[in-house]
Tab-separated table of C-alpha atoms in Angstrom:
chain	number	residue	atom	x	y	z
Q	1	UNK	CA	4.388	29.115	32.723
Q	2	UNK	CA	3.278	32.964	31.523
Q	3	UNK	CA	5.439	34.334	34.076
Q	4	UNK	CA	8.420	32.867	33.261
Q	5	UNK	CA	8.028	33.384	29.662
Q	6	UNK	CA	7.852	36.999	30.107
Q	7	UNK	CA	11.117	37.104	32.422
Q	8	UNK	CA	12.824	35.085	29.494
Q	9	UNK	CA	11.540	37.786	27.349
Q	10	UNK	CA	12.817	40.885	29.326
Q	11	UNK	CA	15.718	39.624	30.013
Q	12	UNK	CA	16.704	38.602	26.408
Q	13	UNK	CA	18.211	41.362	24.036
Q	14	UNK	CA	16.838	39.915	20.523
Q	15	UNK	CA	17.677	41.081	16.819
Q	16	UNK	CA	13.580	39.822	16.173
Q	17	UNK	CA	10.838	41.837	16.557
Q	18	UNK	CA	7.688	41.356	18.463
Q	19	UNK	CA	5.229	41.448	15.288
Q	20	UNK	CA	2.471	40.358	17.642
Q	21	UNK	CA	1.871	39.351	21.351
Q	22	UNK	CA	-0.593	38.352	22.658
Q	23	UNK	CA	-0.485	35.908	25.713
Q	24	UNK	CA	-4.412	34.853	26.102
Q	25	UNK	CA	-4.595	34.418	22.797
Q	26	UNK	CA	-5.539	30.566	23.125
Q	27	UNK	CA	-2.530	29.391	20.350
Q	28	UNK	CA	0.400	26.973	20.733
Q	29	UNK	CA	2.586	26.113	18.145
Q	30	UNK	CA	6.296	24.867	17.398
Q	31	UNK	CA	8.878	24.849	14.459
Q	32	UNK	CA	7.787	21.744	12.844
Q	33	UNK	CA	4.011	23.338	12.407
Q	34	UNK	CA	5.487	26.945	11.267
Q	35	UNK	CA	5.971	27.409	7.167
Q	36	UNK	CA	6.490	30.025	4.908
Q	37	UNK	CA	4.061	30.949	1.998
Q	38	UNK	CA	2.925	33.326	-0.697
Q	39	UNK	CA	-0.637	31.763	-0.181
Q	40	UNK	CA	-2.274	34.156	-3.093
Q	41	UNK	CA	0.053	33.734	-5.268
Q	42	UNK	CA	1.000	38.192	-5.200
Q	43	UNK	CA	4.181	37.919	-3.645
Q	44	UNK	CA	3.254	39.160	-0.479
Q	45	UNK	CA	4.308	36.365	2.117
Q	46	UNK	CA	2.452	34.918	5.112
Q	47	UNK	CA	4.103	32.738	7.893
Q	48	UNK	CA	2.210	29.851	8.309
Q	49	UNK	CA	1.622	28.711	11.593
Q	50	UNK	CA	-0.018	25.011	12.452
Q	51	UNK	CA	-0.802	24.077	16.159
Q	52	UNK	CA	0.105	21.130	17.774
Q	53	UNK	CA	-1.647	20.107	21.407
Q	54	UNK	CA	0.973	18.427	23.807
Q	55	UNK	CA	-1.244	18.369	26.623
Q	56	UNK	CA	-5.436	18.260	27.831
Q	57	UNK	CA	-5.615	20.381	30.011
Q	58	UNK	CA	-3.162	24.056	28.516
Q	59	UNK	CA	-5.300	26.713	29.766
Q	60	UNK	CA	-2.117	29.911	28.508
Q	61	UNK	CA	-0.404	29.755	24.972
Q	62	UNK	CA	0.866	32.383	23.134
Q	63	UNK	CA	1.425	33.150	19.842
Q	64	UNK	CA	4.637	32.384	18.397
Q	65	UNK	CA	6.254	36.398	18.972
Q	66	UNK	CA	9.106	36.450	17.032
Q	67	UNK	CA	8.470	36.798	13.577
Q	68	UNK	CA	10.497	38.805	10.764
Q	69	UNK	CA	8.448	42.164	10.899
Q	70	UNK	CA	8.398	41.796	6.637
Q	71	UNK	CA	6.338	38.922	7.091
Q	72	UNK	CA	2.440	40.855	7.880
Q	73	UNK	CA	0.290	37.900	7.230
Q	74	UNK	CA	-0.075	33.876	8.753
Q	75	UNK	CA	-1.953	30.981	9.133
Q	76	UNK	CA	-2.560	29.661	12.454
Q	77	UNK	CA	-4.279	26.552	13.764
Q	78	UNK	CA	-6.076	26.922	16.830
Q	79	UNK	CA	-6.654	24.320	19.416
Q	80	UNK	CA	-9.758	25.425	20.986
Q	81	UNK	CA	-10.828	23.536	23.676
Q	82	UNK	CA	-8.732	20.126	24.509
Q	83	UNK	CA	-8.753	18.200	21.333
Q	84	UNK	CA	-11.693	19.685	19.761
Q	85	UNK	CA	-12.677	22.970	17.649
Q	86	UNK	CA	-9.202	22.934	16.185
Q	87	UNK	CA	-8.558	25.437	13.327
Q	88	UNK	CA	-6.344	26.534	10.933
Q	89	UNK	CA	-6.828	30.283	10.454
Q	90	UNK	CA	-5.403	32.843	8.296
Q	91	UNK	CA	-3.958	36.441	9.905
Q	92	UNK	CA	-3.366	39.907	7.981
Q	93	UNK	CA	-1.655	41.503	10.786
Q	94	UNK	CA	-3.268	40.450	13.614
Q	95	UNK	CA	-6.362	40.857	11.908
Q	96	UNK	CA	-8.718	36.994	11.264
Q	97	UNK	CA	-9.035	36.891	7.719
Q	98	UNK	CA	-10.296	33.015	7.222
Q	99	UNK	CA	-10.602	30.106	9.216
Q	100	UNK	CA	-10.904	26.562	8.228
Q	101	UNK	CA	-11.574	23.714	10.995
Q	102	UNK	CA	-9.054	21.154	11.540
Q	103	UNK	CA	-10.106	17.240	12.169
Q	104	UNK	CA	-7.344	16.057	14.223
Q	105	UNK	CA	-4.157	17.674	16.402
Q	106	UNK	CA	-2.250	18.357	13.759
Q	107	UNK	CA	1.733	17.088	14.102
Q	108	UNK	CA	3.284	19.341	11.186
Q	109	UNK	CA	2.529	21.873	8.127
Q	110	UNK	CA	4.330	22.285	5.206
Q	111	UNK	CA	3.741	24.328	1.826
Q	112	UNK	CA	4.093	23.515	-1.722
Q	113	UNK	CA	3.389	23.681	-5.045
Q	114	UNK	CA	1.512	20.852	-6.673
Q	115	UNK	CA	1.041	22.098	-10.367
Q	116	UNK	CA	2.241	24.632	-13.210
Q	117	UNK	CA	-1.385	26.138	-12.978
Q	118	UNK	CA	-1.598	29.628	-12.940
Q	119	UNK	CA	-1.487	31.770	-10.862
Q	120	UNK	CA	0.967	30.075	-8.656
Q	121	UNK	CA	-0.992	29.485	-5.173
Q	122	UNK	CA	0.541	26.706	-2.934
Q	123	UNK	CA	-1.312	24.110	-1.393
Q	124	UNK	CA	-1.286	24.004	2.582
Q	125	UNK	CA	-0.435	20.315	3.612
Q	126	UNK	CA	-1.369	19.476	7.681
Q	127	UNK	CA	0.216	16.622	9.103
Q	128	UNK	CA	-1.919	14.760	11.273
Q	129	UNK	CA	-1.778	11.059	12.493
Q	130	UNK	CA	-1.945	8.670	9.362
Q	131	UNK	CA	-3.190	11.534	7.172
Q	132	UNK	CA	-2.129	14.376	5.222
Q	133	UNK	CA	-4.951	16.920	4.512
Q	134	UNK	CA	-3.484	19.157	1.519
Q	135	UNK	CA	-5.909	22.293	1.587
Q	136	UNK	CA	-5.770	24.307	-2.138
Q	137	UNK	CA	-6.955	28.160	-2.147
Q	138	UNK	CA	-7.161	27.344	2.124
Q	139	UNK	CA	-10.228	25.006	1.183
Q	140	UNK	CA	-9.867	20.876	1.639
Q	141	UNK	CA	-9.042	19.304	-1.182
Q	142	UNK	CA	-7.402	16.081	-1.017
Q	143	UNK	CA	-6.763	13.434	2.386
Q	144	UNK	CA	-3.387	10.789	1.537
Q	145	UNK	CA	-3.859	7.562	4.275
Q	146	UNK	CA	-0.336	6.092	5.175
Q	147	UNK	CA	-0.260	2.886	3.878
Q	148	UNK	CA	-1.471	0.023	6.404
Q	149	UNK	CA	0.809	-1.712	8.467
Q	150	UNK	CA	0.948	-5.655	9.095
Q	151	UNK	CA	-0.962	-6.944	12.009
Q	152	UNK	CA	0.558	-9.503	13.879
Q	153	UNK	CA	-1.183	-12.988	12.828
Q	154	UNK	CA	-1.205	-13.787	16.968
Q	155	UNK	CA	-3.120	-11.182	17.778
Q	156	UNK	CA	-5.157	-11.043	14.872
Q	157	UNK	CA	-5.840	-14.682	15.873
Q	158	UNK	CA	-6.971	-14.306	19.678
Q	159	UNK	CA	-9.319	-11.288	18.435
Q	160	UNK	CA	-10.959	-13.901	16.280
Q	161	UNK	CA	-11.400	-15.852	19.464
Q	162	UNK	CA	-12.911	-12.690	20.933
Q	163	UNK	CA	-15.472	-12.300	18.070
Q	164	UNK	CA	-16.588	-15.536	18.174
Q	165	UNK	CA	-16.932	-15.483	21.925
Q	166	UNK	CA	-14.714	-18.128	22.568
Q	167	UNK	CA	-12.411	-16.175	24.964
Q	168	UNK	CA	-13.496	-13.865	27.768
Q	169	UNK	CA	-12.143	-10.051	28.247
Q	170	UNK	CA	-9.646	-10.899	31.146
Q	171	UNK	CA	-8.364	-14.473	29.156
Q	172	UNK	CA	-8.471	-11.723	26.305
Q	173	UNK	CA	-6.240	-9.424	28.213
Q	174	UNK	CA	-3.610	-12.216	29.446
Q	175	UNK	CA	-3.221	-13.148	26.075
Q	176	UNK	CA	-2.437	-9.817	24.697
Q	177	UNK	CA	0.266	-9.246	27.327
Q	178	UNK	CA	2.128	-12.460	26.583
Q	179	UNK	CA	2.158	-11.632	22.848
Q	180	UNK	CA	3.111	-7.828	23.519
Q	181	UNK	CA	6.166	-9.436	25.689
Q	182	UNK	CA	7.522	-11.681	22.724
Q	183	UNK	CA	6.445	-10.388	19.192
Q	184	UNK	CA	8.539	-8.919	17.217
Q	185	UNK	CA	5.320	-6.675	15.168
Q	186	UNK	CA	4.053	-4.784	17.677
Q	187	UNK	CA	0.402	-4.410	18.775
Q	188	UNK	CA	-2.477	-2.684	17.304
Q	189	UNK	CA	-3.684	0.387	19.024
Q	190	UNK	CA	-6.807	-1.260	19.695
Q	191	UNK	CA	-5.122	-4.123	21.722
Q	192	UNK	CA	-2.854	-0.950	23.692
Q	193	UNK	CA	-5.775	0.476	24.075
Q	194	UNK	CA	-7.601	-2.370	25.479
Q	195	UNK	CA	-4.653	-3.903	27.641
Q	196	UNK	CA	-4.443	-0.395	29.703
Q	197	UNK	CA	-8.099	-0.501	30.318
Q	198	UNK	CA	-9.893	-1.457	33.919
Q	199	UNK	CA	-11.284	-4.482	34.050
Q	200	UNK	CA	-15.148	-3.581	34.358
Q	201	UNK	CA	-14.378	-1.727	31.430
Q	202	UNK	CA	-13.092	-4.254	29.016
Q	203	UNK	CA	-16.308	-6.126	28.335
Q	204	UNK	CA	-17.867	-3.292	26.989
Q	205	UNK	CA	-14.740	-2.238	24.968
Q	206	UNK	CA	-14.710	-5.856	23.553
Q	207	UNK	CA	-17.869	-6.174	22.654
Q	208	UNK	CA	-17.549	-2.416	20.799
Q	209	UNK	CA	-14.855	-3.742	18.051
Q	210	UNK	CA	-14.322	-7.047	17.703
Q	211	UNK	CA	-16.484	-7.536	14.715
Q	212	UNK	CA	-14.030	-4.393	13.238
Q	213	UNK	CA	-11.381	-5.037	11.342
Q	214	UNK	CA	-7.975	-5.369	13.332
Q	215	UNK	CA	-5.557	-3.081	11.829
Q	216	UNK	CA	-2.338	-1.341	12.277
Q	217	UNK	CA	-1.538	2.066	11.322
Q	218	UNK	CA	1.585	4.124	12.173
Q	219	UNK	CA	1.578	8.605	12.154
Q	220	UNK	CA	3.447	11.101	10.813
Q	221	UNK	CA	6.266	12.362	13.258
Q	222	UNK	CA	8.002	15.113	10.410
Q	223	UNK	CA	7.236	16.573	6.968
Q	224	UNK	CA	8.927	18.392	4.152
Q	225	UNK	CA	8.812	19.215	0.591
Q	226	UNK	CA	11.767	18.247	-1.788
Q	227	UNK	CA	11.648	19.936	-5.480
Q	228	UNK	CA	10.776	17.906	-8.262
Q	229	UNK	CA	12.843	18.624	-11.168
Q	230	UNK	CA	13.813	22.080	-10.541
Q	231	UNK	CA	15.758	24.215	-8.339
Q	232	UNK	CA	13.363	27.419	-8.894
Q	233	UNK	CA	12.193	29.038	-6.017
Q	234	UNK	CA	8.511	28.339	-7.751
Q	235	UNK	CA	9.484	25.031	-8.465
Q	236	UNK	CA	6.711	22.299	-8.794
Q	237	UNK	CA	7.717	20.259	-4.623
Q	238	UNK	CA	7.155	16.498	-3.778
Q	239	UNK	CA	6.145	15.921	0.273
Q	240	UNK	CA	8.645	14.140	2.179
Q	241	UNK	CA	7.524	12.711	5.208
Q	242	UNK	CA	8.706	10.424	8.215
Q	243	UNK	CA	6.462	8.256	9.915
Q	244	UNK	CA	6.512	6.729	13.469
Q	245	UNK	CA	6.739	3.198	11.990
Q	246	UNK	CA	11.072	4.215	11.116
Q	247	UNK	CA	10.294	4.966	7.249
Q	248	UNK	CA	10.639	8.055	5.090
Q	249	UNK	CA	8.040	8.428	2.506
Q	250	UNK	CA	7.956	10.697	-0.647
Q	251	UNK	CA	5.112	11.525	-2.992
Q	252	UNK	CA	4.485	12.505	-5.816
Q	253	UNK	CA	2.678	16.192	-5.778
Q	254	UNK	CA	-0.203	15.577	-8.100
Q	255	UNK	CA	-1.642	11.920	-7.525
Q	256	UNK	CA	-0.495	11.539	-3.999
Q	257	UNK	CA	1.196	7.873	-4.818
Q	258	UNK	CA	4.090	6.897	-2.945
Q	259	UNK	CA	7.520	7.280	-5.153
Q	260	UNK	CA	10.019	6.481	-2.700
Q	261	UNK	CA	9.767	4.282	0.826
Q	262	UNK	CA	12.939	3.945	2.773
Q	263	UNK	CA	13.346	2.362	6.019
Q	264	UNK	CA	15.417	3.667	8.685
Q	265	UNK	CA	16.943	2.347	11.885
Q	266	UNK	CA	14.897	4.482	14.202
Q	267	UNK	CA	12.056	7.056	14.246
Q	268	UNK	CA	12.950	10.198	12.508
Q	269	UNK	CA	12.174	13.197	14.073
Q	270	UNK	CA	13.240	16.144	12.095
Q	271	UNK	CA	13.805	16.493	8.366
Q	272	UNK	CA	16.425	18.913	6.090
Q	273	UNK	CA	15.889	18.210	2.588
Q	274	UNK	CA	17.900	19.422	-0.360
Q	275	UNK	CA	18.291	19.277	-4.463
Q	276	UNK	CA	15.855	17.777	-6.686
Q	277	UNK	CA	13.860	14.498	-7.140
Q	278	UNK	CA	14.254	13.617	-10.427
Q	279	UNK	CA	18.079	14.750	-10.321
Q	280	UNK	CA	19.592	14.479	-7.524
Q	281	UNK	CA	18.693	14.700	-3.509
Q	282	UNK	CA	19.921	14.118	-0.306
Q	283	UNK	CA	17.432	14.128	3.155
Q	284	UNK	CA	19.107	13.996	6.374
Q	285	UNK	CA	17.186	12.554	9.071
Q	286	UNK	CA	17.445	13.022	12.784
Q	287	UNK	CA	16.475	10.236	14.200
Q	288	UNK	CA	15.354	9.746	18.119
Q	289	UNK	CA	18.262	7.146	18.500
Q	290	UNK	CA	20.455	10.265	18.715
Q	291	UNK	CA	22.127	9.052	15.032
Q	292	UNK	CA	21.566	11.278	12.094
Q	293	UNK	CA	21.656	9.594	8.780
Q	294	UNK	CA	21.406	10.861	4.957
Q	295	UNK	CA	19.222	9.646	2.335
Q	296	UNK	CA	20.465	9.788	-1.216
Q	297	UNK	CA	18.642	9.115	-4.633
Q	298	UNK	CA	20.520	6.016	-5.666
Q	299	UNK	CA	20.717	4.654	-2.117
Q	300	UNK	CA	18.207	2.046	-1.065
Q	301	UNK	CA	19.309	2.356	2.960
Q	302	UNK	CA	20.294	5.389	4.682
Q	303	UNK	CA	24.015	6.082	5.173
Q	304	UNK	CA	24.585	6.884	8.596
Q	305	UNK	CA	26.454	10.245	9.477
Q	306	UNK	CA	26.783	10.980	12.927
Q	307	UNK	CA	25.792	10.850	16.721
C-alpha cells in the first residue's frame, strides 16, 4: 500500500504542493471528511481534515499531501488504534495545536456558521452514525439524533416473545430470517446483529437486550451546509445531510430542528448544494443507484437528472 503510493507520487507531475508528508503519521482521511475554515474567526484559513476508518486492522495512512500551500493550518481526526482513541486535532503547520477526542468513526465534516455573534468563528459539525456533534470554539457543544425509524410490528412482535421467554434463541433466529426474506421495513440492527451470530452465542446475546427497547435507526452517508438567507461568503449556513435510510435532511442552524425531509429513490452518497434556503436552492444528489437527481425549494420529490 506505502509503496505504491509513493510510485504514484513520483511518477505524477502535480500543480499541488506537498505542504506536509508524512507516511507513519497514523491519519486517513477522504474528501467527504476534508472542509475549509477560518476557525478563529482572523481570516487566516485552516483545512479541516476529519478521519474516517474503512478497515480494523490499517496499520500505514498518510496524511492527505496535497494541500494549497496558502492554507498553513488544519484539523485532523485521528483514528488511533482500530475504532478507539479517535480525535479531531487542530495543526499550525505541522505543528499539534489542540486535540479534542472523537466518540465514534466519524463519516463526514462540514463547517458553518450558526449565528450573527461576533466575532465570526464557525462551528465544526462531525458526521457520525445517527449523530451530528457540532463542536463551537473546537469544544462540544451540541449532539442532533436522526429521527427514529419505524420498526417492523413482526419483529417487534417475536422480540416480545423473546422477552417473555416464550421463544428460544434458535426458534428466535428462524423467525427473524423468514421476516428479513418478506418485509418490506427492514430489520433492526439488533436482529442483523443477532441473525449473523453463532449459535452458542445467541443465548447470551438474547438474554443481553430483550428487555431494551427495539428500535431502528438509520446514519449519515453525506453532509453539507446550504446558506440561509444570504449569499455572503459569512453568511449565517443550514446543514444538509443524507442519510442511509434514502432521505435528505436540512436543519435549521440554531435549534437543530428539522426544516426540510425529502425522500429519495436511493441512498445518496455525495452532496453539491447551491443558493439560499429561504430564497431559493437547488441540492443535487448522487445517489448509489448510479442516478443523480436535484432537489429544489418548491419541490416535494426530487427531479431526476441523469445516469
Amino acid at each position: 500500500m506505502s509503496s505504491s503510493a509513493d510510485s504514484g507520487r513520483e511518477g505524477e507531475s502535480s500543480k499541488w504542493l506537498d505542504a506536509h508528508y508524512d507516511p507513519v503519521a497514523g491519519l486517513n482521511t477522504f474528501s467527504s471528511c476534508i472542509a475549509l475554515a477560518d476557525l478563529n474567526g482572523d481570516g487566516d484559513f485552516k483545512v479541516n481534515y476529519e478521519m474516517i476508518y474503512v478497515t480494523c486492522d490499517i496499520t500505514l495512512a498518510t496524511i492527505f499531501e496535497q494541500i494549497p500551500c496558502r492554507f498553513i493550518q488544519m484539523v485532523a481526526g485521528d483514528i488511533g488504534n482500530g475504532p478507539y482513541n479517535m480525535k479531531l486535532k487542530v495543526y499550525k503547520g505541522t505543528s499539534l495545536m489542540s486535540e479534542n477526542a472523537l466518540l465514534d468513526m466519524p463519516t463526514g465534516v462540514a463547517t458553518f456558521l450558526m449565528d450573527q455573534n461576533e466575532p465570526r468563528t464557525p462551528a465544526v459539525a462531525v458526521a457520525s452514525g445517527p449523530f451530528i456533534y457540532v463542536y463551537k470554539n473546537l469544544r462540544p457543544y451540541f449532539k442532533f439524533t436522526l429521527p427514529a425509524l419505524e420498526v417492523n410490528p413482526l419483529e417487534k412482535e417475536v422480540w416480545d416473545q423473546a422477552k417473555e421467554d416464550k421463544i428460544d434463541p434458535m426458534t428466535l433466529k428462524e423467525m427473524l430470517d423468514g421476516i428479513r426474506d418478506k418485509a418490506e421495513v427492514p430489520l433492526s440492527v439488533r436482529s442483523l446483529r443477532f441473525l449473523m451470530l453463532d449459535p452458542q452465542e445467541m443465548e447470551a446475546f438474547v438474554n443481553t437486550y430483550k428487555l431494551m427497547p427495539l428500535k431502528r435507526q438509520t446514519v449519515i452517508t453525506c453532509m453539507g451546509t446550504l446558506k440561509k438567507n444570504m449569499a455572503d461568503e459569512d453568511a449565517v449556513c443550514c446543514l444538509v445531510i443524507g442519510t442511509e435510510s434514502g432521505e435528505i435532511f436540512i436543519l435549521d442552524p440554531e435549534a437543530f430542528t428539522i426544516l426540510t425531509r425529502v425522500g429519495l429513490p436511493s441512498v445518496p452518497a455525495l452532496l453539491d448544494v447551491n443558493g439560499q434556503y429561504d430564497i431559493e436552492y437547488r441540492i443535487t444528489v448522487a445517489c448509489r443507484n448510479g442516478n443523480v437527481y436535484i432537489l429544489r425549494r418548491d419541490s416535494k420529490r426530487p427531479k431526476y437528472c441523469m445516469s
